[in-house]
XYZ file of N, CA and C in Angstrom:
723
model
N 3.339 -4.480 -4.336
C 2.142 -4.655 -3.535
C 1.196 -3.462 -3.679
N 1.744 -2.263 -3.669
C 0.913 -1.066 -3.813
C 0.239 -1.056 -5.180
N 0.992 -1.426 -6.202
C 0.446 -1.490 -7.558
C -0.722 -2.469 -7.600
N -0.553 -3.640 -7.010
C -1.608 -4.661 -7.006
C -2.824 -4.193 -6.208
N -2.594 -3.476 -5.113
C -3.705 -2.986 -4.292
C -4.530 -1.945 -5.036
N -3.848 -1.051 -5.758
C -4.565 -0.029 -6.525
C -5.415 -0.689 -7.606
N -4.857 -1.675 -8.303
C -5.615 -2.399 -9.327
C -6.832 -3.099 -8.719
N -6.647 -3.702 -7.550
C -7.744 -4.401 -6.895
C -8.870 -3.467 -6.498
N -8.524 -2.301 -5.980
C -9.539 -1.314 -5.619
C -10.311 -0.852 -6.852
N -9.602 -0.632 -7.938
C -10.256 -0.189 -9.172
C -11.189 -1.262 -9.716
N -10.786 -2.510 -9.621
C -11.655 -3.595 -10.079
C -12.945 -3.658 -9.250
N -12.848 -3.242 -7.994
C -14.020 -3.246 -7.108
C -14.860 -1.979 -7.253
N -14.468 -1.102 -8.184
C -15.240 0.125 -8.402
C -14.907 1.236 -7.435
N -13.739 1.151 -6.800
C -13.336 2.158 -5.815
C -12.182 2.992 -6.369
N -12.279 4.308 -6.194
C -11.201 5.233 -6.549
C -10.643 5.790 -5.241
N -9.343 5.782 -5.089
C -8.742 6.231 -3.834
C -8.938 7.726 -3.647
N -8.761 8.491 -4.721
C -8.968 9.933 -4.637
C -7.771 10.649 -4.056
N -7.851 11.001 -2.785
C -6.742 11.727 -2.160
C -5.654 10.721 -1.784
N -4.900 10.304 -2.802
C -3.888 9.258 -2.711
C -2.535 9.921 -2.511
N -1.867 9.651 -1.387
C -0.569 10.269 -1.143
C 0.291 9.389 -0.254
N 1.512 9.831 0.010
C 2.462 9.003 0.760
C 2.175 8.952 2.257
N 1.150 9.657 2.720
C 0.786 9.604 4.133
C -0.337 8.604 4.402
N -0.979 8.098 3.344
C -2.013 7.088 3.582
C -1.599 5.704 3.092
N -0.278 5.506 2.973
C 0.277 4.178 2.733
C 1.336 3.937 3.803
N 1.092 2.956 4.657
C 2.043 2.624 5.721
C 2.742 1.314 5.384
N 4.023 1.249 5.706
C 4.807 0.056 5.414
C 5.328 -0.540 6.711
N 5.064 -1.821 6.912
C 5.571 -2.552 8.063
C 6.309 -3.776 7.547
N 7.627 -3.782 7.710
C 8.430 -4.865 7.144
C 8.353 -4.840 5.638
N 7.852 -5.922 5.047
C 7.706 -5.985 3.596
C 6.254 -5.877 3.155
N 5.399 -5.376 4.059
C 3.979 -5.266 3.746
C 3.558 -3.802 3.689
N 2.748 -3.466 2.669
C 2.210 -2.103 2.531
C 0.726 -2.112 2.870
N 0.302 -1.150 3.679
C -1.090 -1.072 4.113
C -1.674 0.294 3.738
N -2.901 0.271 3.203
C -3.595 1.506 2.864
C -4.467 1.924 4.050
N -4.407 3.213 4.405
C -5.238 3.732 5.484
C -6.056 4.916 4.956
N -6.843 5.541 5.839
C -7.702 6.675 5.476
C -8.708 6.294 4.393
N -9.219 5.077 4.476
C -10.161 4.616 3.459
C -11.519 5.310 3.557
N -11.748 6.073 4.640
C -13.035 6.762 4.771
C -13.212 7.857 3.721
N -12.121 8.240 3.052
C -12.222 9.269 2.013
C -12.277 8.675 0.609
N -12.290 7.337 0.487
C -12.321 6.715 -0.830
C -13.602 7.090 -1.581
N -13.506 7.079 -2.899
C -14.625 7.474 -3.760
C -15.235 6.235 -4.417
N -16.564 6.083 -4.295
C -17.252 4.968 -4.955
C -18.731 5.308 -5.069
N -19.362 4.749 -6.096
C -20.785 5.009 -6.308
C -21.063 6.503 -6.383
N -22.076 6.983 -5.659
C -22.406 8.413 -5.685
C -21.579 9.244 -4.713
N -20.681 8.578 -3.966
C -19.920 9.270 -2.925
C -18.581 9.753 -3.481
N -18.485 11.041 -3.713
C -17.277 11.632 -4.287
C -16.307 12.052 -3.189
N -15.037 12.016 -3.534
C -13.993 12.504 -2.640
C -13.739 13.973 -2.979
N -13.810 14.838 -1.975
C -13.665 16.282 -2.222
C -12.377 16.859 -1.658
N -11.537 16.032 -1.064
C -10.283 16.518 -0.501
C -9.141 16.306 -1.501
N -8.049 17.013 -1.294
C -6.893 16.812 -2.162
C -5.623 17.289 -1.461
N -4.502 16.768 -1.945
C -3.177 17.182 -1.490
C -2.443 17.747 -2.692
N -1.940 18.959 -2.586
C -1.358 19.654 -3.735
C -0.331 18.823 -4.486
N 0.605 18.185 -3.772
C 1.713 17.493 -4.445
C 1.261 16.280 -5.232
N 0.076 15.747 -4.900
C -0.364 14.512 -5.541
C -1.622 14.689 -6.387
N -2.126 15.904 -6.469
C -3.337 16.141 -7.252
C -3.019 16.208 -8.741
N -3.721 15.422 -9.509
C -3.584 15.438 -10.964
C -4.018 16.814 -11.474
N -3.120 17.592 -12.094
C -3.483 18.943 -12.540
C -4.563 18.977 -13.608
N -4.803 17.839 -14.280
C -5.872 17.828 -15.282
C -7.245 17.883 -14.621
N -7.307 17.691 -13.305
C -8.575 17.782 -12.574
C -8.824 19.192 -12.062
N -7.904 20.106 -12.335
C -8.028 21.485 -11.887
C -8.350 22.403 -13.055
N -8.969 23.522 -12.764
C -9.239 24.539 -13.780
C -7.919 25.201 -14.165
N -7.477 25.084 -15.425
C -6.182 25.655 -15.813
C -6.127 27.175 -15.708
N -7.286 27.824 -15.678
C -7.335 29.281 -15.582
C -7.484 29.765 -14.140
N -7.588 28.834 -13.207
C -7.744 29.202 -11.798
C -6.441 29.798 -11.270
N -6.538 30.673 -10.273
C -5.324 31.283 -9.719
C -4.431 30.305 -8.983
N -4.970 29.155 -8.586
C -4.168 28.148 -7.895
C -4.733 26.761 -8.174
N -3.922 25.750 -7.883
C -4.331 24.365 -8.103
C -5.460 23.998 -7.147
N -6.556 23.492 -7.691
C -7.681 23.083 -6.870
C -8.447 21.970 -7.571
N -9.214 21.217 -6.816
C -9.970 20.096 -7.374
C -11.308 20.598 -7.910
N -11.485 20.509 -9.231
C -12.727 20.974 -9.851
C -13.452 19.865 -10.602
N -12.804 18.691 -10.749
C -13.421 17.554 -11.433
C -13.312 16.320 -10.542
N -14.210 15.342 -10.696
C -14.145 14.131 -9.869
C -12.865 13.339 -10.131
N -12.387 12.693 -9.090
C -11.237 11.805 -9.238
C -11.586 10.643 -10.169
N -10.560 10.073 -10.793
C -10.720 8.927 -11.680
C -9.638 7.889 -11.365
N -9.750 6.732 -11.962
C -8.692 5.735 -11.794
C -7.364 6.268 -12.339
N -7.445 7.074 -13.393
C -6.226 7.640 -13.983
C -5.538 8.586 -13.007
N -6.328 9.338 -12.225
C -5.717 10.259 -11.260
C -5.046 9.495 -10.117
N -5.570 8.297 -9.802
C -4.897 7.455 -8.806
C -3.524 7.031 -9.319
N -3.462 6.658 -10.600
C -2.178 6.236 -11.160
C -1.218 7.409 -11.285
N -1.756 8.612 -11.475
C -0.908 9.810 -11.470
C -0.230 9.935 -10.100
N -1.032 9.830 -9.031
C -0.476 9.929 -7.673
C 0.521 8.802 -7.414
N 0.237 7.613 -7.940
C 1.162 6.485 -7.800
C 2.510 6.840 -8.429
N 2.478 7.462 -9.613
C 3.706 7.853 -10.310
C 4.493 8.867 -9.487
N 3.774 9.796 -8.846
C 4.442 10.781 -8.000
C 5.167 10.080 -6.853
N 4.482 9.134 -6.203
C 5.082 8.423 -5.073
C 6.279 7.584 -5.502
N 6.165 6.930 -6.650
C 7.275 6.114 -7.135
C 8.480 6.988 -7.453
N 8.236 8.120 -8.107
C 9.327 9.026 -8.451
C 10.016 9.537 -7.189
N 9.213 9.928 -6.189
C 9.787 10.410 -4.934
C 10.603 9.318 -4.238
N 10.120 8.082 -4.305
C 10.806 6.980 -3.643
C 12.167 6.703 -4.284
N 12.249 6.872 -5.586
C 13.484 6.559 -6.309
C 14.471 7.723 -6.353
N 13.936 8.955 -6.439
C 14.804 10.118 -6.648
C 14.859 11.080 -5.466
N 13.949 10.923 -4.503
C 13.847 11.855 -3.370
C 13.456 13.261 -3.816
N 12.745 13.350 -4.903
C 12.200 14.621 -5.376
C 10.966 14.312 -6.217
N 9.948 15.170 -6.123
C 8.731 14.990 -6.892
C 8.845 15.619 -8.264
N 7.800 15.484 -9.087
C 7.862 15.996 -10.462
C 7.990 17.507 -10.556
N 7.565 18.227 -9.520
C 7.633 19.686 -9.576
C 8.576 20.249 -8.529
N 9.597 19.459 -8.180
C 10.607 19.915 -7.245
C 11.625 20.807 -7.933
N 12.677 21.167 -7.207
C 13.691 22.043 -7.759
C 13.250 23.495 -7.739
N 14.074 24.357 -8.307
C 13.810 25.802 -8.335
C 13.665 26.252 -9.784
N 12.541 26.878 -10.083
C 12.289 27.352 -11.449
C 12.812 28.776 -11.604
N 13.787 28.945 -12.473
C 14.363 30.254 -12.760
C 14.364 30.456 -14.274
N 13.271 30.984 -14.808
C 13.168 31.133 -16.268
C 14.141 32.167 -16.809
N 14.713 31.861 -17.963
C 15.614 32.808 -18.613
C 14.837 33.990 -19.165
N 13.598 33.746 -19.572
C 12.704 34.817 -20.024
C 11.333 34.591 -19.393
N 10.561 35.653 -19.286
C 9.227 35.516 -18.727
C 9.213 35.703 -17.220
N 8.040 35.533 -16.636
C 7.849 35.777 -15.211
C 8.058 34.499 -14.404
N 8.412 34.716 -13.151
C 8.513 33.601 -12.224
C 7.120 33.059 -11.909
N 7.044 31.780 -11.664
C 5.784 31.140 -11.299
C 5.957 30.525 -9.913
N 5.056 30.831 -8.978
C 5.169 30.257 -7.632
C 5.219 28.739 -7.688
N 5.958 28.109 -6.768
C 6.105 26.649 -6.780
C 4.783 25.895 -6.782
N 3.770 26.395 -6.042
C 2.505 25.668 -5.961
C 1.645 25.812 -7.206
N 2.107 26.615 -8.191
C 1.367 26.795 -9.434
C 2.074 26.158 -10.633
N 3.246 25.597 -10.405
C 4.015 25.046 -11.516
C 3.320 23.876 -12.192
N 2.565 23.083 -11.424
C 1.888 21.943 -12.034
C 0.816 22.380 -13.015
N 0.234 23.556 -12.794
C -0.769 24.073 -13.733
C -0.140 24.382 -15.086
N 1.151 24.703 -15.084
C 1.875 25.017 -16.317
C 2.750 23.852 -16.775
N 2.702 22.741 -16.029
C 3.484 21.531 -16.327
C 4.984 21.829 -16.362
N 5.443 22.673 -15.450
C 6.870 22.989 -15.370
C 7.509 22.002 -14.404
N 8.011 20.906 -14.945
C 8.530 19.805 -14.141
C 10.047 19.912 -13.946
N 10.596 18.938 -13.231
C 12.046 18.901 -13.040
C 12.769 18.625 -14.350
N 12.024 18.194 -15.373
C 12.636 17.953 -16.681
C 12.797 19.242 -17.490
N 12.180 20.331 -17.026
C 12.244 21.603 -17.750
C 13.666 22.167 -17.683
N 14.185 22.691 -18.800
C 15.570 23.187 -18.813
C 15.808 24.374 -17.884
N 14.754 25.097 -17.496
C 14.927 26.250 -16.614
C 14.716 25.915 -15.137
N 14.584 24.640 -14.837
C 14.438 24.207 -13.442
C 15.787 23.712 -12.930
N 16.217 24.262 -11.795
C 17.470 23.843 -11.167
C 17.179 22.603 -10.328
N 17.774 21.508 -10.704
C 17.518 20.230 -10.029
C 18.136 20.260 -8.640
N 17.406 19.810 -7.606
C 17.933 19.858 -6.233
C 19.144 18.950 -6.036
N 20.166 19.448 -5.386
C 21.399 18.685 -5.172
C 21.196 17.436 -4.323
N 20.349 17.471 -3.275
C 20.195 16.255 -2.451
C 19.498 15.107 -3.177
N 18.833 15.392 -4.298
C 18.075 14.363 -5.013
C 19.002 13.478 -5.835
N 18.534 12.253 -6.101
C 19.269 11.345 -6.983
C 19.162 11.877 -8.414
N 20.269 12.050 -9.126
C 20.218 12.582 -10.494
C 19.311 11.768 -11.407
N 18.626 12.450 -12.303
C 17.707 11.797 -13.232
C 18.408 10.729 -14.066
N 19.653 10.988 -14.422
C 20.375 10.075 -15.325
C 20.638 8.713 -14.697
N 20.350 8.548 -13.395
C 20.574 7.256 -12.757
C 19.430 6.280 -13.032
N 18.278 6.802 -13.479
C 17.141 5.944 -13.795
C 17.243 5.432 -15.226
N 16.493 4.403 -15.532
C 16.484 3.862 -16.889
C 15.757 4.813 -17.827
N 16.063 4.716 -19.115
C 15.408 5.565 -20.108
C 13.903 5.316 -20.144
N 13.499 4.050 -20.012
C 12.071 3.724 -20.060
C 11.308 4.415 -18.939
N 11.858 4.389 -17.740
C 11.192 5.002 -16.591
C 11.189 6.520 -16.708
N 12.306 7.091 -17.111
C 12.376 8.543 -17.296
C 11.386 9.013 -18.349
N 11.343 8.280 -19.453
C 10.430 8.641 -20.537
C 8.985 8.597 -20.058
N 8.646 7.586 -19.260
C 7.273 7.476 -18.765
C 6.936 8.638 -17.838
N 7.837 8.972 -16.932
C 7.599 10.098 -16.034
C 7.420 11.401 -16.819
N 8.214 11.604 -17.846
C 8.088 12.812 -18.663
C 6.732 12.877 -19.355
N 6.251 11.748 -19.846
C 4.948 11.710 -20.518
C 3.818 12.015 -19.548
N 3.912 11.482 -18.344
C 2.849 11.681 -17.351
C 2.824 13.115 -16.845
N 3.960 13.621 -16.417
C 3.996 14.923 -15.758
C 4.123 16.101 -16.711
N 4.697 15.883 -17.878
C 4.858 16.995 -18.809
C 3.920 16.973 -19.988
N 3.387 15.780 -20.336
C 2.550 15.636 -21.534
C 1.134 15.181 -21.222
N 0.770 15.096 -19.943
C -0.588 14.713 -19.510
C -1.001 13.326 -19.984
N -0.049 12.421 -20.100
C -0.403 11.046 -20.430
C -1.012 10.391 -19.201
N -2.176 9.731 -19.381
C -2.848 9.096 -18.256
C -3.248 7.671 -18.618
N -2.835 6.734 -17.795
C -3.170 5.325 -17.995
C -2.715 4.573 -16.757
N -3.092 3.304 -16.693
C -2.591 2.474 -15.597
C -1.078 2.382 -15.702
N -0.402 2.548 -14.581
C 1.056 2.498 -14.608
C 1.505 1.120 -15.087
N 2.387 1.049 -16.082
C 2.828 -0.252 -16.620
C 3.493 -1.105 -15.539
N 2.922 -2.257 -15.277
C 3.455 -3.123 -14.222
C 4.885 -3.556 -14.522
N 5.216 -3.665 -15.799
C 6.558 -4.116 -16.171
C 7.632 -3.134 -15.715
N 7.283 -1.844 -15.634
C 8.262 -0.855 -15.184
C 8.565 -1.004 -13.697
N 7.659 -1.669 -12.975
C 7.878 -1.907 -11.548
C 8.606 -3.232 -11.333
N 8.126 -4.272 -12.004
C 8.689 -5.610 -11.779
C 10.108 -5.747 -12.320
N 10.489 -4.873 -13.252
C 11.834 -4.969 -13.833
C 12.812 -3.960 -13.232
N 12.384 -3.245 -12.188
C 13.301 -2.302 -11.540
C 14.528 -3.052 -11.044
N 15.693 -2.602 -11.425
C 16.917 -3.303 -11.043
C 18.041 -2.294 -10.842
N 18.547 -2.235 -9.610
C 19.666 -1.350 -9.304
C 20.964 -2.150 -9.388
N 21.962 -1.568 -10.020
C 23.287 -2.178 -10.086
C 24.316 -1.141 -9.632
N 25.527 -1.584 -9.384
C 26.575 -0.688 -8.909
C 27.675 -0.552 -9.956
N 28.169 0.686 -10.087
C 29.308 0.924 -10.956
C 30.503 0.141 -10.449
N 31.248 -0.469 -11.357
C 32.352 -1.341 -10.958
C 33.453 -0.562 -10.253
N 33.723 0.653 -10.692
C 34.804 1.437 -10.097
C 34.319 2.326 -8.957
N 33.187 3.013 -9.165
C 32.751 4.016 -8.187
C 31.762 3.471 -7.163
N 31.128 2.347 -7.442
C 30.154 1.803 -6.507
C 28.807 2.502 -6.528
N 28.603 3.405 -7.493
C 27.356 4.157 -7.595
C 26.205 3.250 -8.014
N 25.062 3.363 -7.336
C 23.878 2.590 -7.689
C 23.087 3.309 -8.776
N 22.705 2.558 -9.809
C 21.977 3.151 -10.927
C 21.178 2.055 -11.620
N 20.379 2.440 -12.630
C 19.538 1.488 -13.354
C 19.965 1.306 -14.797
N 21.158 1.726 -15.131
C 21.577 1.719 -16.538
C 22.542 0.583 -16.839
N 22.731 0.311 -18.130
C 23.680 -0.709 -18.541
C 25.113 -0.238 -18.366
N 25.313 1.081 -18.484
C 26.636 1.669 -18.291
C 26.529 2.706 -17.185
N 27.418 2.660 -16.245
C 27.385 3.576 -15.103
C 27.498 5.014 -15.578
N 26.543 5.905 -15.205
C 26.607 7.302 -15.638
C 27.741 8.075 -14.983
N 28.362 7.497 -13.948
C 29.467 8.171 -13.273
C 30.800 7.749 -13.877
N 30.988 6.433 -14.012
C 32.225 5.928 -14.603
C 32.252 6.137 -16.113
N 31.057 6.293 -16.709
C 30.917 6.501 -18.159
C 31.330 5.272 -18.962
N 32.607 4.948 -18.924
C 33.109 3.866 -19.780
C 33.075 2.504 -19.101
N 32.597 2.463 -17.853
C 32.596 1.202 -17.133
C 31.227 0.569 -17.152
N 31.106 -0.626 -17.647
C 29.826 -1.311 -17.732
C 29.420 -1.856 -16.375
N 28.134 -2.066 -16.203
C 27.616 -2.698 -14.991
C 28.046 -4.161 -14.962
N 27.930 -4.851 -13.805
C 28.338 -6.261 -13.726
C 27.676 -7.141 -14.770
N 26.377 -6.900 -15.063
C 25.673 -7.735 -16.040
C 26.265 -7.547 -17.422
N 26.474 -6.276 -17.810
C 27.020 -5.997 -19.137
C 28.472 -6.466 -19.229
N 29.212 -6.291 -18.149
C 30.614 -6.723 -18.165
C 30.706 -8.225 -18.413
N 29.812 -8.993 -17.792
C 29.796 -10.433 -17.982
C 29.530 -10.772 -19.442
N 28.626 -10.001 -20.070
C 28.324 -10.246 -21.475
C 29.518 -9.902 -22.364
N 30.217 -8.817 -22.019
C 31.339 -8.380 -22.846
C 32.498 -9.367 -22.792
N 32.646 -10.078 -21.673
C 33.752 -11.021 -21.563
C 33.581 -12.206 -22.504
N 32.372 -12.380 -23.056
C 32.116 -13.486 -23.958
C 32.451 -13.135 -25.409
N 32.792 -11.855 -25.651
C 33.119 -11.416 -27.002
C 34.556 -11.806 -27.328
N 34.774 -12.338 -28.514
C 36.124 -12.728 -28.938
C 36.486 -11.944 -30.192
N 37.767 -11.636 -30.316
C 38.222 -10.901 -31.484
C 38.107 -9.396 -31.285
N 38.191 -8.655 -32.380
C 38.156 -7.205 -32.316
C 36.741 -6.680 -32.465
N 36.438 -5.642 -31.713
C 35.150 -4.961 -31.810
C 35.420 -3.489 -32.088
N 34.853 -2.963 -33.159
C 35.046 -1.566 -33.532
C 33.781 -0.791 -33.212
N 33.907 0.262 -32.426
C 32.767 1.112 -32.083
C 32.894 2.434 -32.825
N 31.840 2.833 -33.495
C 31.818 4.085 -34.252
C 30.681 4.955 -33.751
N 31.011 6.170 -33.360
C 29.984 7.083 -32.890
C 29.234 7.666 -34.093
N 27.924 7.466 -34.121
C 27.112 7.966 -35.228
C 26.193 9.106 -34.788
N 26.030 9.251 -33.486
C 25.146 10.317 -33.001
C 25.403 10.546 -31.508
N 25.305 11.801 -31.082
C 25.389 12.113 -29.664
C 24.496 13.314 -29.358
N 24.008 13.388 -28.137
C 23.139 14.480 -27.727
C 23.266 14.678 -26.224
N 23.051 15.901 -25.778
C 23.030 16.174 -24.337
C 21.659 15.882 -23.758
N 20.700 15.514 -24.645
C 19.358 15.152 -24.193
C 19.287 13.674 -23.862
N 18.124 13.071 -24.045
C 17.917 11.660 -23.720
C 17.541 10.875 -24.978
N 18.258 9.807 -25.250
C 17.896 8.909 -26.332
C 16.859 7.940 -25.764
N 15.624 8.044 -26.247
C 14.520 7.294 -25.675
C 14.371 5.902 -26.271
N 14.708 5.760 -27.556
C 14.539 4.469 -28.220
C 15.491 4.397 -29.403
N 16.113 3.246 -29.601
C 17.019 3.060 -30.734
C 16.937 1.620 -31.207
N 17.034 1.447 -32.512
C 16.976 0.104 -33.072
C 17.371 0.124 -34.532
N 17.593 -1.058 -35.084
C 17.983 -1.187 -36.484
C 16.811 -1.759 -37.263
N 16.417 -1.064 -38.305
C 15.305 -1.479 -39.154
C 15.786 -1.571 -40.589
N 15.792 -2.784 -41.149
C 16.277 -3.013 -42.522
C 17.684 -2.475 -42.712
N 18.511 -2.697 -41.692
C 19.899 -2.281 -41.793
C 20.143 -0.814 -41.508
N 19.101 -0.059 -41.167
C 19.240 1.376 -40.906
C 18.994 1.660 -39.431
N 19.900 2.457 -38.829
C 19.740 2.836 -37.438
C 18.644 3.903 -37.312
N 17.651 3.629 -36.480
C 16.572 4.574 -36.239
C 16.485 4.847 -34.743
N 16.179 6.079 -34.391
C 16.127 6.409 -32.964
C 15.234 7.633 -32.740
N 14.815 7.765 -31.498
C 14.025 8.908 -31.045
C 14.731 9.488 -29.826
N 14.880 10.812 -29.800
C 15.511 11.418 -28.634
C 14.775 12.681 -28.210
N 14.969 13.015 -26.948
C 14.331 14.184 -26.354
C 15.401 15.218 -26.050
N 15.149 16.454 -26.495
C 16.087 17.541 -26.225
C 15.318 18.835 -26.061
N 15.581 19.532 -24.972
C 14.942 20.827 -24.715
C 13.418 20.714 -24.777
N 12.890 19.660 -24.118
C 11.447 19.412 -23.992
C 10.798 19.165 -25.357
N 11.568 18.702 -26.356
C 11.020 18.358 -27.663
C 11.533 16.976 -28.065
N 10.778 16.301 -28.935
C 11.147 14.965 -29.392
C 11.568 15.017 -30.862
N 12.629 14.268 -31.207
C 13.177 14.292 -32.562
C 13.457 12.868 -33.028
N 13.407 12.672 -34.350
C 13.824 11.421 -34.979
C 15.223 11.597 -35.534
N 15.830 10.505 -35.976
C 17.157 10.562 -36.560
C 17.142 11.490 -37.789
N 18.249 12.172 -37.952
C 18.384 13.083 -39.093
C 17.797 14.459 -38.878
N 17.161 14.713 -37.720
C 16.570 16.030 -37.464
C 17.677 17.045 -37.178
N 17.439 18.283 -37.597
C 18.427 19.342 -37.361
C 18.207 19.927 -35.970
């Protein structure tokens, strides 16, 4: 519903601007937008902002702190939407956790977005109360990394919302979005288990690649396995050293 409302406002020429989790109220299964007096349209610009939801590309990168220096856009609304979705699923925002760099100077928490130091950064200690990143699907994780770490801006893909599906590990009962439970490791989700029961005969599995990073995409092209993975904030193709 929130996704559809944002699209509808944009079609009407309205930009929400200061879009955050305090101006969306939920009653039952209905979501309502409030604080519309700050919406941006025509010659009327929105000049307010909330640090946690402000698109850092709208701030001066050389400024001593995050501030609004450019007009809001539809893309900045979708940035804030991504922040809210991430918080709803993981209970932590893109710049949560504690940044403890192995080299270099410490950066105050309210300035990390200017440097794009997200929870995906290897020097950020992920908060224990938050849902682990590995519980989300690769597609969703990859999208969040592109938005918060690589400044990708576009309308949030509706398919990533409509296909959200939580399943439980067969042994541990852990809720996750993966085909194989990240806790049980070797235990498939109910959907995958049902598919596996249809296999007859012997199945041989051979490990051809492993990484402590994230495998973002894999497929077979002309009989050759091809894949892309992310490790240490870098992207690699198959065969990379």
